[in-house]
Amino acid sequence: MPGVFQLSVENLVKEVKEVESLGIPAILLFGIPAKKDPLGKDAYSDRGIIQTAVRAIKDAVPGILVITDVCFCEYTDHGHCGILTKDGDVDNDATLAILAQSAATHARAGADVVAPSDMMDGRVAAIREALDKEGFAGVPIMSYAAKYASGFYGPFRDAAESTPKSGDRRSYQMDPPNAREALREVALDVQEGADIVMVKPALAYLDIICRVREAFDLPVAAYNVSGEYSIVKAAAKLGWVDGDRLTMEILTAIKRAGADLILTYSAKEAARILAR
Ligand code: PBG
Ligand code: ZN
């Protein structure tokens, strides 16, 4: 994925210092463990890669808001977002307990916000209950509420080593032609206690961002995903488009559609462009 790298904890801290100096208020962390296994154990270990990284960032750069991805696809050897049944299907209900445990380890390490991206049914309620029980009622959940099964995730899966070994994510992610289903999914997450609701991808789903913004009172986040970012990079490299101009036009469009927060790989570039 162009301009996006896997970082050691040491280099991550340097990166976060730079990010903060550019005026970027928050970061979203994805972890890649040294070893993957069927249960994705590193994801819910207090000594896991994310938990270690959060502690290091909170030590060195206490002012930046740290959001952690809560999911299993980077941690499981099969690459699915949850654990599997004997038949190889994703086991929704068995996954809920370890998702909740994972979120709790993130909060213990000092995460400011947890962001479940797995799309299991019932996970917002399960995570909320676990956080509250451990004394983290003040840690908000940013839920990937309307997450479509999208071809735009390709570069991320390469970078995060999270392509499923078999099958795909269509059983737990949404079908691109459906708009009203997004509103139902968001309503469920809100009912379960989500504090911020996310639409993903962003650029190809501006209509969904707009509808969610109009229908709900919570902050709406939009994830400008890896494929949306990478196609601009590729076209700019070929000399077909002005990359900076497209980047700002895309971010402006996502904002105009109604996003209160934008998650984007273009954050550093955008901060530099805006400071010019
Ligand atoms: C997995 C996850 C994905 C992304 C964020 N979390 C990929 C997927 O669902 O396969 C995609 C991010 C991107 O493409 O930028 N839970
Ligand atoms: Zn996942």
Coordinates of C-alpha atoms and ligand atoms in Angstrom, one line a residue:
M1 CA 0.0 0.0 0.0
P2 CA 1.7 3.2 -1.1
G3 CA 3.2 5.3 1.8
V4 CA 1.8 3.0 4.5
F5 CA 4.1 0.7 6.5
Q6 CA 4.1 -1.8 9.3
L7 CA 5.9 -0.2 12.2
S8 CA 7.8 -1.5 15.2
V9 CA 6.6 0.0 18.5
E10 CA 9.8 2.2 18.6
N11 CA 9.2 3.6 15.1
L12 CA 5.5 3.9 15.9
V13 CA 6.3 6.3 18.7
K14 CA 8.4 8.4 16.4
E15 CA 5.6 8.5 13.8
V16 CA 3.0 9.5 16.4
K17 CA 5.3 12.4 17.5
E18 CA 5.3 13.6 13.9
V19 CA 1.6 13.1 13.5
E20 CA 0.9 15.2 16.7
S21 CA 3.3 17.9 15.5
L22 CA 1.2 18.3 12.4
G23 CA -1.9 19.0 14.5
I24 CA -3.6 15.7 13.8
P25 CA -5.8 15.0 16.9
A26 CA -6.2 11.2 16.8
I27 CA -4.8 8.0 15.5
L28 CA -6.3 4.6 14.8
L29 CA -4.1 1.6 15.6
F30 CA -4.1 -1.8 13.9
G31 CA -1.9 -4.6 15.3
I32 CA 0.0 -7.4 13.5
P33 CA 1.2 -10.0 16.0
A34 CA 4.4 -11.9 15.7
K35 CA 2.4 -15.2 15.6
K36 CA -1.1 -15.8 14.3
D37 CA -3.2 -18.7 15.6
P38 CA -6.8 -20.0 15.2
L39 CA -8.1 -17.9 18.1
G40 CA -6.1 -14.7 17.5
K41 CA -4.8 -14.9 21.1
D42 CA -2.5 -11.8 20.8
A43 CA -5.6 -9.7 20.3
Y44 CA -6.8 -10.3 23.9
S45 CA -3.5 -10.5 25.8
D46 CA -2.4 -7.7 28.0
R47 CA 1.1 -8.2 26.5
G48 CA -0.2 -8.2 22.9
I49 CA 1.2 -5.9 20.3
I50 CA -1.6 -3.3 20.5
Q51 CA -1.6 -3.2 24.3
T52 CA 2.2 -2.7 24.2
A53 CA 1.9 0.0 21.6
V54 CA -0.8 1.9 23.4
R55 CA 1.2 2.0 26.6
A56 CA 4.3 3.2 24.7
I57 CA 2.3 6.0 23.0
K58 CA 0.6 7.1 26.2
D59 CA 4.0 7.3 27.8
A60 CA 5.7 9.3 25.1
V61 CA 2.8 11.3 23.5
P62 CA 0.1 11.6 26.1
G63 CA -1.8 14.3 24.3
I64 CA -2.9 12.4 21.2
L65 CA -6.2 10.5 21.2
V66 CA -5.6 6.8 20.7
I67 CA -8.3 4.7 19.0
T68 CA -7.8 1.0 18.8
D69 CA -9.2 -1.4 16.2
V70 CA -10.9 -4.3 17.8
C71 CA -11.1 -7.3 15.4
F72 CA -9.5 -10.7 14.8
C73 CA -8.6 -10.8 11.2
E74 CA -5.0 -9.7 11.7
Y75 CA -4.5 -12.1 14.5
T76 CA -6.1 -15.4 13.3
D77 CA -4.2 -17.7 11.0
H78 CA -7.3 -18.1 8.8
G79 CA -7.7 -14.4 8.4
H80 CA -11.4 -14.1 9.4
C81 CA -12.7 -11.4 11.7
G82 CA -14.0 -14.0 14.2
I83 CA -13.1 -17.5 15.3
L84 CA -14.5 -20.4 13.3
T85 CA -16.8 -23.4 14.0
K86 CA -15.7 -26.9 13.2
D87 CA -17.3 -26.5 9.8
G88 CA -15.3 -23.4 9.0
D89 CA -18.1 -20.8 9.4
V90 CA -17.5 -17.7 11.5
D91 CA -18.8 -18.4 15.0
N92 CA -20.6 -15.1 15.9
D93 CA -21.5 -15.8 19.5
A94 CA -18.2 -17.4 20.5
T95 CA -16.4 -14.4 19.0
L96 CA -18.3 -11.9 21.2
A97 CA -16.7 -13.0 24.4
I98 CA -13.1 -12.6 23.2
L99 CA -13.9 -9.3 21.4
A100 CA -15.1 -8.0 24.7
Q101 CA -12.0 -9.3 26.4
S102 CA -9.8 -7.7 23.6
A103 CA -11.5 -4.3 24.1
A104 CA -11.0 -4.5 27.9
T105 CA -7.2 -5.1 27.4
H106 CA -7.0 -2.1 25.2
A107 CA -8.8 0.1 27.7
R108 CA -6.5 -1.2 30.5
A109 CA -3.5 -0.3 28.4
G110 CA -4.8 3.3 28.1
A111 CA -6.8 3.4 24.8
D112 CA -9.1 6.4 24.7
V113 CA -11.7 4.9 22.2
V114 CA -12.2 1.4 21.0
A115 CA -13.4 0.7 17.4
P116 CA -14.8 -2.8 16.7
S117 CA -14.5 -3.5 13.0
D118 CA -15.4 -7.2 13.0
M119 CA -19.2 -6.8 12.2
M120 CA -20.3 -9.6 14.5
D121 CA -24.0 -9.2 15.7
G122 CA -24.2 -8.0 19.3
R123 CA -20.6 -7.0 19.7
V124 CA -21.3 -3.4 20.8
A125 CA -23.4 -4.6 23.7
A126 CA -20.9 -7.2 24.6
I127 CA -18.0 -4.7 24.6
R128 CA -20.0 -2.1 26.4
E129 CA -20.8 -4.5 29.2
A130 CA -17.2 -5.7 29.6
L131 CA -15.8 -2.1 29.6
D132 CA -18.4 -1.0 32.2
K133 CA -17.7 -4.0 34.4
E134 CA -14.0 -3.1 34.5
G135 CA -14.5 0.5 35.3
F136 CA -14.2 1.9 31.8
A137 CA -17.7 3.4 31.4
G138 CA -15.9 6.5 30.1
V139 CA -14.3 4.8 27.2
P140 CA -16.4 5.3 24.1
I141 CA -17.1 2.8 21.4
M142 CA -16.7 3.9 17.8
S143 CA -18.6 1.2 16.0
Y144 CA -18.2 0.3 12.3
A145 CA -21.9 0.4 12.0
A146 CA -22.4 0.3 8.3
K147 CA -19.5 -1.6 6.8
Y148 CA -19.9 -2.9 3.3
A149 CA -18.2 -6.0 1.8
S150 CA -16.1 -3.9 -0.5
G151 CA -13.4 -4.3 -3.1
F152 CA -11.8 -1.1 -1.8
Y153 CA -10.2 -2.9 1.1
G154 CA -7.6 -4.7 -1.0
P155 CA -4.5 -2.6 -0.2
F156 CA -5.3 -2.7 3.5
R157 CA -5.5 -6.5 3.5
D158 CA -2.1 -6.6 1.8
A159 CA -0.6 -4.2 4.3
A160 CA -2.2 -5.8 7.4
E161 CA -1.8 -9.4 6.2
S162 CA -5.4 -10.0 6.8
T163 CA -6.8 -11.6 3.6
P164 CA -9.1 -14.5 4.5
K165 CA -7.4 -17.8 3.6
S166 CA -10.7 -19.2 2.3
G167 CA -14.1 -17.7 1.7
D168 CA -14.8 -14.0 2.0
R169 CA -16.4 -11.6 4.5
R170 CA -19.8 -11.4 2.8
S171 CA -21.5 -13.3 5.6
Y172 CA -20.8 -10.5 8.1
Q173 CA -20.3 -7.4 6.0
M174 CA -23.1 -5.6 4.1
D175 CA -24.2 -5.9 0.5
P176 CA -23.2 -2.8 -1.5
P177 CA -26.6 -2.2 -3.2
N178 CA -28.4 -2.0 0.1
A179 CA -29.0 1.5 1.5
R180 CA -31.8 1.0 4.0
E181 CA -30.1 -1.9 5.6
A182 CA -27.3 0.5 6.7
L183 CA -29.9 2.5 8.7
R184 CA -31.1 -0.7 10.4
E185 CA -27.5 -1.7 11.2
V186 CA -26.7 1.8 12.6
A187 CA -29.9 1.7 14.7
L188 CA -28.9 -1.6 16.3
D189 CA -25.5 -0.4 17.2
V190 CA -26.9 2.8 18.7
Q191 CA -29.4 0.8 20.7
E192 CA -26.5 -1.4 22.0
G193 CA -24.6 1.7 23.2
A194 CA -22.4 2.9 20.3
D195 CA -21.1 6.4 20.9
I196 CA -19.8 7.2 17.4
V197 CA -21.2 5.4 14.3
M198 CA -19.0 4.8 11.3
V199 CA -19.8 4.4 7.6
K200 CA -17.2 2.5 5.5
P201 CA -16.0 2.9 2.8
A202 CA -16.6 6.6 2.5
L203 CA -16.2 7.9 -1.1
A204 CA -18.3 5.3 -2.8
Y205 CA -20.9 5.5 0.0
L206 CA -21.5 9.3 0.4
D207 CA -25.2 8.7 0.1
I208 CA -25.1 6.5 3.2
I209 CA -23.0 9.0 5.2
C210 CA -25.7 11.6 4.3
R211 CA -28.6 9.4 5.3
V212 CA -27.0 8.3 8.6
R213 CA -26.1 11.9 9.5
E214 CA -29.8 12.9 8.9
A215 CA -31.3 10.0 10.8
F216 CA -29.1 9.9 14.0
D217 CA -27.9 12.4 16.6
L218 CA -24.5 10.7 17.3
P219 CA -21.2 11.8 15.7
V220 CA -20.8 10.1 12.4
A221 CA -17.4 8.9 11.3
A222 CA -16.4 8.0 7.7
Y223 CA -13.6 5.7 6.8
N224 CA -11.8 6.8 3.6
V225 CA -10.4 3.3 2.9
S226 CA -7.2 2.0 1.5
G227 CA -8.5 1.5 -2.1
E228 CA -10.0 4.9 -2.2
Y229 CA -6.6 6.3 -1.2
S230 CA -4.5 4.0 -3.3
I231 CA -6.2 4.7 -6.6
V232 CA -5.5 8.4 -6.2
K233 CA -1.9 7.6 -5.5
A234 CA -1.6 5.4 -8.6
A235 CA -3.3 7.9 -10.9
A236 CA -1.1 10.7 -9.6
K237 CA 2.0 8.6 -10.2
L238 CA 1.0 8.1 -13.8
G239 CA 0.6 11.9 -14.1
W240 CA -3.2 11.6 -14.8
V241 CA -4.4 13.6 -11.9
D242 CA -3.2 16.2 -9.4
G243 CA -2.9 14.1 -6.3
D244 CA -3.1 16.9 -3.7
R245 CA -6.0 18.5 -5.4
L246 CA -8.0 15.2 -5.5
T247 CA -7.1 14.3 -2.0
M248 CA -8.6 17.6 -0.7
E249 CA -11.6 17.3 -3.0
I250 CA -12.3 13.8 -1.7
L251 CA -12.0 14.8 2.0
T252 CA -14.2 17.9 1.3
A253 CA -16.8 15.7 -0.3
I254 CA -16.9 13.3 2.7
K255 CA -17.2 16.3 5.1
R256 CA -19.9 17.8 2.9
A257 CA -21.9 14.5 3.0
G258 CA -22.0 14.9 6.8
A259 CA -19.1 13.2 8.4
D260 CA -18.1 14.6 11.7
L261 CA -14.9 12.6 11.8
I262 CA -12.8 11.3 8.9
L263 CA -10.4 8.3 9.1
T264 CA -7.9 8.7 6.3
Y265 CA -4.5 7.6 5.2
S266 CA -4.1 11.1 3.8
A267 CA -4.1 12.8 7.2
K268 CA -0.5 13.8 7.2
E269 CA -0.7 15.1 3.6
A270 CA -3.9 16.9 4.2
A271 CA -2.4 18.6 7.3
R272 CA 0.5 19.8 5.3
I273 CA -1.7 21.0 2.5
L274 CA -3.9 22.9 4.9
A275 CA -0.9 24.5 6.6
R276 CA 0.5 25.9 3.3
Ligands
PBG1 C1 -10.9 -5.6 9.1 C2 -10.7 -4.3 8.6 C3 -10.6 -4.0 7.2 C4 -10.4 -2.6 7.1 C5 -10.3 -2.1 8.4 N1 -10.5 -3.2 9.3 C6 -10.7 -4.8 6.0 C7 -11.7 -5.8 5.8 O1 -12.8 -5.7 6.4 O2 -11.4 -6.7 5.1 C8 -10.2 -1.9 5.8 C9 -9.5 -0.6 5.9 C10 -9.1 -0.1 4.6 O3 -9.3 -0.7 3.5 O4 -8.6 1.0 4.6 N2 -11.7 -5.7 10.2
ZN2 ZN -11.5 -7.9 10.7

